[in-house]
Amino acid sequence: MGVVPTSAFDPLFWAHHANVDRLFAMWQQNNPDVVPPPDIYNTVLSPFNVTVKQMWNPEPQNLGYDYVASIEEHPLLAGLLAAKRALTGQDAFSTPLLSVSKDDLGPNFQRVQLRLSGPEHTERGYVVLVFVNQDDATVETQTVGNPHFAAAIPLLAHGPCLGQDANHCDPAASPRGKFDIRSPHHLTPFEEYADITSAVNSALARGEDNIRVKLLVTDFEGNAVVSNDISAKVISLVST
């Protein structure tokens, strides 16, 4: 990545610059009143023929992308459900988990995401299969070539805790300091996203007015699993 003419061929280049852009956007949100001096603000950035001002406060349509608002800020398309109810117990395997109408998606949506907020790392690994408008789906249901199949979300295992004392491997309960740059605890609850746009569009193309999402949990061998280990704080659908 150190050779400018070919740096964009390195996959790390894109991850690096995307994260720099993300961090800068987060900094701007926390410092909305900070702008460069006027003599710099209106400088044209050669050879791109745009000014610092245009890049400091870019319009999404000019960049071709935007950041999805947080779950708290973005209207949810379905009521929030506790994941311990949604991902455990027989009801999770026999009825749709989330259901929304076509109108709830908005007239010009481009993407629909299923979000698992705060699932915990488990000793065993699991896969969450996502089906749209296929209420009778089971873990044996065909996925390849199936327009109802939306995604497979892996929940990777951390294995057994080797510490001798109770709660040895539990993440710290207190929040991290603002300037704590250490990597988070490896068992910190995380975020999982699945793009289910294709399956939703297929349902709408078939003339179906309601979108119903069903989750099935399997182990890595494809066997159905009902486990109290699987949990998350919120399961939601978000359209953008």
Short mmCIF file of C-alpha atoms in Angstrom, two decimals:
data_model
loop_
_atom_site.label_atom_id
_atom_site.label_comp_id
_atom_site.label_asym_id
_atom_site.label_seq_id
_atom_site.Cartn_x
_atom_site.Cartn_y
_atom_site.Cartn_z
CA MET A 1 0.00 0.00 0.00
CA GLY A 2 3.05 2.25 0.16
CA VAL A 3 3.32 2.65 -3.63
CA VAL A 4 0.82 5.31 -4.67
CA PRO A 5 0.21 4.27 -8.32
CA THR A 6 -0.75 0.72 -7.28
CA SER A 7 -1.97 1.19 -3.70
CA ALA A 8 -5.63 0.85 -4.66
CA PHE A 9 -4.98 -2.75 -5.72
CA ASP A 10 -4.36 -3.65 -2.08
CA PRO A 11 -7.65 -4.61 -0.33
CA LEU A 12 -6.27 -3.05 2.84
CA PHE A 13 -6.26 0.31 1.04
CA TRP A 14 -10.06 0.35 0.88
CA ALA A 15 -10.55 -0.79 4.46
CA HIS A 16 -8.05 1.81 5.66
CA HIS A 17 -9.53 4.76 3.78
CA ALA A 18 -13.11 3.77 4.52
CA ASN A 19 -12.28 3.72 8.22
CA VAL A 20 -10.49 7.07 8.03
CA ASP A 21 -13.60 8.49 6.38
CA ARG A 22 -15.81 6.92 9.06
CA LEU A 23 -13.69 8.28 11.90
CA PHE A 24 -13.70 11.74 10.35
CA ALA A 25 -17.52 11.64 10.02
CA MET A 26 -17.78 10.63 13.69
CA TRP A 27 -15.46 13.49 14.67
CA GLN A 28 -17.58 15.93 12.66
CA GLN A 29 -20.71 14.77 14.49
CA ASN A 30 -19.02 15.48 17.81
CA ASN A 31 -17.62 18.84 16.63
CA PRO A 32 -20.31 20.36 14.40
CA ASP A 33 -19.10 23.95 14.82
CA VAL A 34 -15.50 23.34 13.79
CA VAL A 35 -14.59 24.34 10.21
CA PRO A 36 -11.29 25.22 8.52
CA PRO A 37 -10.22 28.87 8.12
CA PRO A 38 -11.88 30.68 5.17
CA ASP A 39 -8.70 30.73 3.07
CA ILE A 40 -8.56 26.94 3.26
CA TYR A 41 -12.30 26.28 3.26
CA ASN A 42 -12.73 27.54 -0.32
CA THR A 43 -9.52 26.07 -1.73
CA VAL A 44 -9.96 23.92 -4.84
CA LEU A 45 -8.53 20.44 -4.42
CA SER A 46 -6.58 19.64 -7.57
CA PRO A 47 -7.03 17.57 -9.69
CA PHE A 48 -10.57 16.78 -8.47
CA ASN A 49 -12.05 20.25 -9.04
CA VAL A 50 -13.91 20.28 -5.72
CA THR A 51 -13.40 22.59 -2.78
CA VAL A 52 -12.54 21.78 0.81
CA LYS A 53 -16.04 23.03 1.71
CA GLN A 54 -17.67 20.51 -0.61
CA MET A 55 -15.73 17.67 0.98
CA TRP A 56 -16.15 18.96 4.54
CA ASN A 57 -19.94 18.80 4.30
CA PRO A 58 -20.58 16.54 1.28
CA GLU A 59 -24.03 15.74 0.00
CA PRO A 60 -24.62 11.95 -0.10
CA GLN A 61 -25.63 12.08 -3.75
CA ASN A 62 -22.28 13.61 -4.64
CA LEU A 63 -20.29 10.86 -2.95
CA GLY A 64 -22.58 7.99 -3.94
CA TYR A 65 -22.93 6.71 -0.38
CA ASP A 66 -24.09 7.71 3.07
CA TYR A 67 -23.87 6.32 6.59
CA VAL A 68 -26.91 4.48 7.94
CA ALA A 69 -28.34 6.20 10.98
CA SER A 70 -28.18 4.38 14.27
CA ILE A 71 -31.04 2.15 15.32
CA GLU A 72 -32.14 4.78 17.82
CA GLU A 73 -32.26 7.48 15.13
CA HIS A 74 -33.65 5.53 12.20
CA PRO A 75 -37.32 4.50 12.07
CA LEU A 76 -37.61 0.78 12.58
CA LEU A 77 -39.81 -1.22 10.30
CA ALA A 78 -40.91 -3.58 13.02
CA GLY A 79 -41.41 -3.62 16.74
CA LEU A 80 -38.33 -4.48 18.71
CA LEU A 81 -38.18 -8.01 20.05
CA ALA A 82 -35.94 -9.39 22.75
CA ALA A 83 -33.64 -11.83 21.03
CA LYS A 84 -33.84 -14.33 23.87
CA ARG A 85 -37.47 -14.77 22.90
CA ALA A 86 -36.82 -14.50 19.20
CA LEU A 87 -33.88 -16.86 18.91
CA THR A 88 -34.74 -19.38 21.59
CA GLY A 89 -37.78 -21.50 22.18
CA GLN A 90 -39.94 -23.30 19.66
CA ASP A 91 -41.86 -20.16 18.64
CA ALA A 92 -38.76 -18.82 16.89
CA PHE A 93 -38.77 -21.81 14.56
CA SER A 94 -42.44 -21.92 13.68
CA THR A 95 -43.60 -18.34 13.17
CA PRO A 96 -42.23 -15.27 11.37
CA LEU A 97 -40.05 -13.14 13.58
CA LEU A 98 -40.66 -9.71 12.05
CA SER A 99 -43.47 -8.56 9.80
CA VAL A 100 -43.85 -5.24 7.99
CA SER A 101 -46.05 -3.90 5.23
CA LYS A 102 -44.84 -2.77 1.83
CA ASP A 103 -45.67 0.83 2.75
CA ASP A 104 -43.43 0.61 5.83
CA LEU A 105 -40.43 0.14 3.56
CA GLY A 106 -40.84 3.63 2.13
CA PRO A 107 -41.38 4.59 -1.52
CA ASN A 108 -37.72 4.82 -2.54
CA PHE A 109 -35.87 2.37 -0.34
CA GLN A 110 -32.61 1.00 -1.75
CA ARG A 111 -31.60 -1.43 0.95
CA VAL A 112 -33.18 -3.49 3.71
CA GLN A 113 -31.02 -4.80 6.53
CA LEU A 114 -31.68 -7.30 9.26
CA ARG A 115 -29.74 -6.24 12.34
CA LEU A 116 -28.78 -8.27 15.36
CA SER A 117 -27.63 -5.80 17.98
CA GLY A 118 -25.53 -7.11 20.84
CA PRO A 119 -25.41 -10.87 20.20
CA GLU A 120 -23.01 -12.46 22.64
CA HIS A 121 -20.11 -14.72 21.76
CA THR A 122 -20.99 -18.29 22.59
CA GLU A 123 -18.93 -21.35 23.38
CA ARG A 124 -20.38 -23.13 20.35
CA GLY A 125 -20.74 -21.70 16.86
CA TYR A 126 -24.08 -21.20 15.14
CA VAL A 127 -25.52 -20.05 11.84
CA VAL A 128 -28.71 -17.97 11.61
CA LEU A 129 -30.61 -18.66 8.37
CA VAL A 130 -32.87 -15.84 7.20
CA PHE A 131 -35.93 -16.48 5.04
CA VAL A 132 -38.38 -13.91 3.67
CA ASN A 133 -42.05 -14.85 3.18
CA GLN A 134 -41.45 -18.56 3.53
CA ASP A 135 -43.23 -19.33 6.78
CA ASP A 136 -42.81 -23.10 6.39
CA ALA A 137 -39.02 -22.91 5.97
CA THR A 138 -36.97 -25.36 7.99
CA VAL A 139 -33.25 -25.99 8.26
CA GLU A 140 -33.68 -28.52 5.44
CA THR A 141 -35.20 -25.92 3.09
CA GLN A 142 -33.22 -25.36 -0.10
CA THR A 143 -31.18 -22.17 -0.03
CA VAL A 144 -29.36 -22.16 -3.37
CA GLY A 145 -31.63 -20.72 -6.03
CA ASN A 146 -34.36 -20.07 -3.48
CA PRO A 147 -35.64 -16.46 -3.86
CA HIS A 148 -37.01 -16.60 -0.30
CA PHE A 149 -33.57 -17.27 1.19
CA ALA A 150 -32.06 -13.96 2.26
CA ALA A 151 -28.86 -14.60 4.20
CA ALA A 152 -26.83 -16.84 6.47
CA ILE A 153 -25.32 -15.08 9.49
CA PRO A 154 -22.45 -16.93 11.19
CA LEU A 155 -22.09 -16.52 14.95
CA LEU A 156 -18.57 -17.71 15.59
CA ALA A 157 -17.65 -19.65 18.71
CA HIS A 158 -15.09 -18.59 21.30
CA GLY A 159 -14.64 -22.04 22.85
CA PRO A 160 -14.57 -22.83 26.57
CA CYS A 161 -13.16 -20.39 29.10
CA LEU A 162 -9.95 -21.76 30.59
CA GLY A 163 -9.91 -19.45 33.63
CA GLN A 164 -10.32 -21.04 37.02
CA ASP A 165 -12.33 -18.32 38.75
CA ALA A 166 -16.00 -17.51 38.11
CA ASN A 167 -16.67 -14.96 35.36
CA HIS A 168 -13.00 -15.07 34.37
CA CYS A 169 -13.77 -14.53 30.68
CA ASP A 170 -16.63 -12.06 31.04
CA PRO A 171 -16.12 -8.59 29.50
CA ALA A 172 -15.93 -5.72 31.98
CA ALA A 173 -19.36 -4.39 32.87
CA SER A 174 -18.25 -0.75 33.07
CA PRO A 175 -18.07 1.27 29.83
CA ARG A 176 -14.75 1.95 28.17
CA GLY A 177 -13.17 5.37 28.59
CA LYS A 178 -13.55 7.80 25.69
CA PHE A 179 -9.82 7.83 25.00
CA ASP A 180 -9.15 4.17 25.69
CA ILE A 181 -7.59 3.01 22.42
CA ARG A 182 -7.07 -0.61 23.43
CA SER A 183 -8.89 -3.25 21.43
CA PRO A 184 -12.21 -4.24 23.01
CA HIS A 185 -12.48 -7.44 24.99
CA HIS A 186 -12.70 -10.33 22.55
CA LEU A 187 -16.02 -11.45 24.03
CA THR A 188 -17.67 -8.01 23.90
CA PRO A 189 -21.21 -8.27 22.41
CA PHE A 190 -21.10 -7.22 18.79
CA GLU A 191 -23.26 -6.13 15.85
CA GLU A 192 -24.32 -8.35 12.96
CA TYR A 193 -25.90 -7.12 9.75
CA ALA A 194 -27.45 -9.02 6.87
CA ASP A 195 -28.53 -7.39 3.61
CA ILE A 196 -31.87 -8.97 2.70
CA THR A 197 -32.75 -6.53 -0.10
CA SER A 198 -32.76 -9.14 -2.86
CA ALA A 199 -35.23 -11.42 -1.08
CA VAL A 200 -37.46 -8.46 -0.18
CA ASN A 201 -37.47 -7.22 -3.78
CA SER A 202 -38.34 -10.73 -4.97
CA ALA A 203 -41.33 -10.81 -2.62
CA LEU A 204 -42.54 -7.41 -3.80
CA ALA A 205 -42.10 -8.46 -7.44
CA ARG A 206 -44.41 -11.41 -6.74
CA GLY A 207 -47.05 -8.93 -5.61
CA GLU A 208 -46.76 -9.72 -1.90
CA ASP A 209 -47.69 -6.70 0.21
CA ASN A 210 -46.25 -7.86 3.52
CA ILE A 211 -42.69 -8.82 4.33
CA ARG A 212 -42.25 -11.56 6.94
CA VAL A 213 -38.81 -12.55 8.14
CA LYS A 214 -38.12 -15.94 9.70
CA LEU A 215 -34.91 -16.96 11.46
CA LEU A 216 -33.68 -20.52 11.86
CA VAL A 217 -30.63 -21.41 13.93
CA THR A 218 -28.33 -24.30 13.02
CA ASP A 219 -24.94 -25.56 14.06
CA PHE A 220 -22.13 -25.57 11.51
CA GLU A 221 -23.21 -29.03 10.36
CA GLY A 222 -26.67 -27.72 9.45
CA ASN A 223 -28.56 -29.33 12.34
CA ALA A 224 -31.44 -27.42 13.93
CA VAL A 225 -30.54 -25.85 17.25
CA VAL A 226 -32.62 -24.56 20.14
CA SER A 227 -30.12 -23.09 22.56
CA ASN A 228 -30.40 -20.67 25.44
CA ASP A 229 -26.85 -19.60 24.62
CA ILE A 230 -28.04 -17.45 21.72
CA SER A 231 -29.04 -13.96 22.72
CA ALA A 232 -29.03 -10.35 21.55
CA LYS A 233 -30.46 -7.07 22.75
CA VAL A 234 -32.46 -6.08 19.67
CA ILE A 235 -33.46 -7.62 16.35
CA SER A 236 -34.69 -5.08 13.83
CA LEU A 237 -35.32 -4.36 10.17
CA VAL A 238 -34.01 -1.08 8.78
CA SER A 239 -34.62 0.34 5.32
CA THR A 240 -32.46 3.00 3.70
#
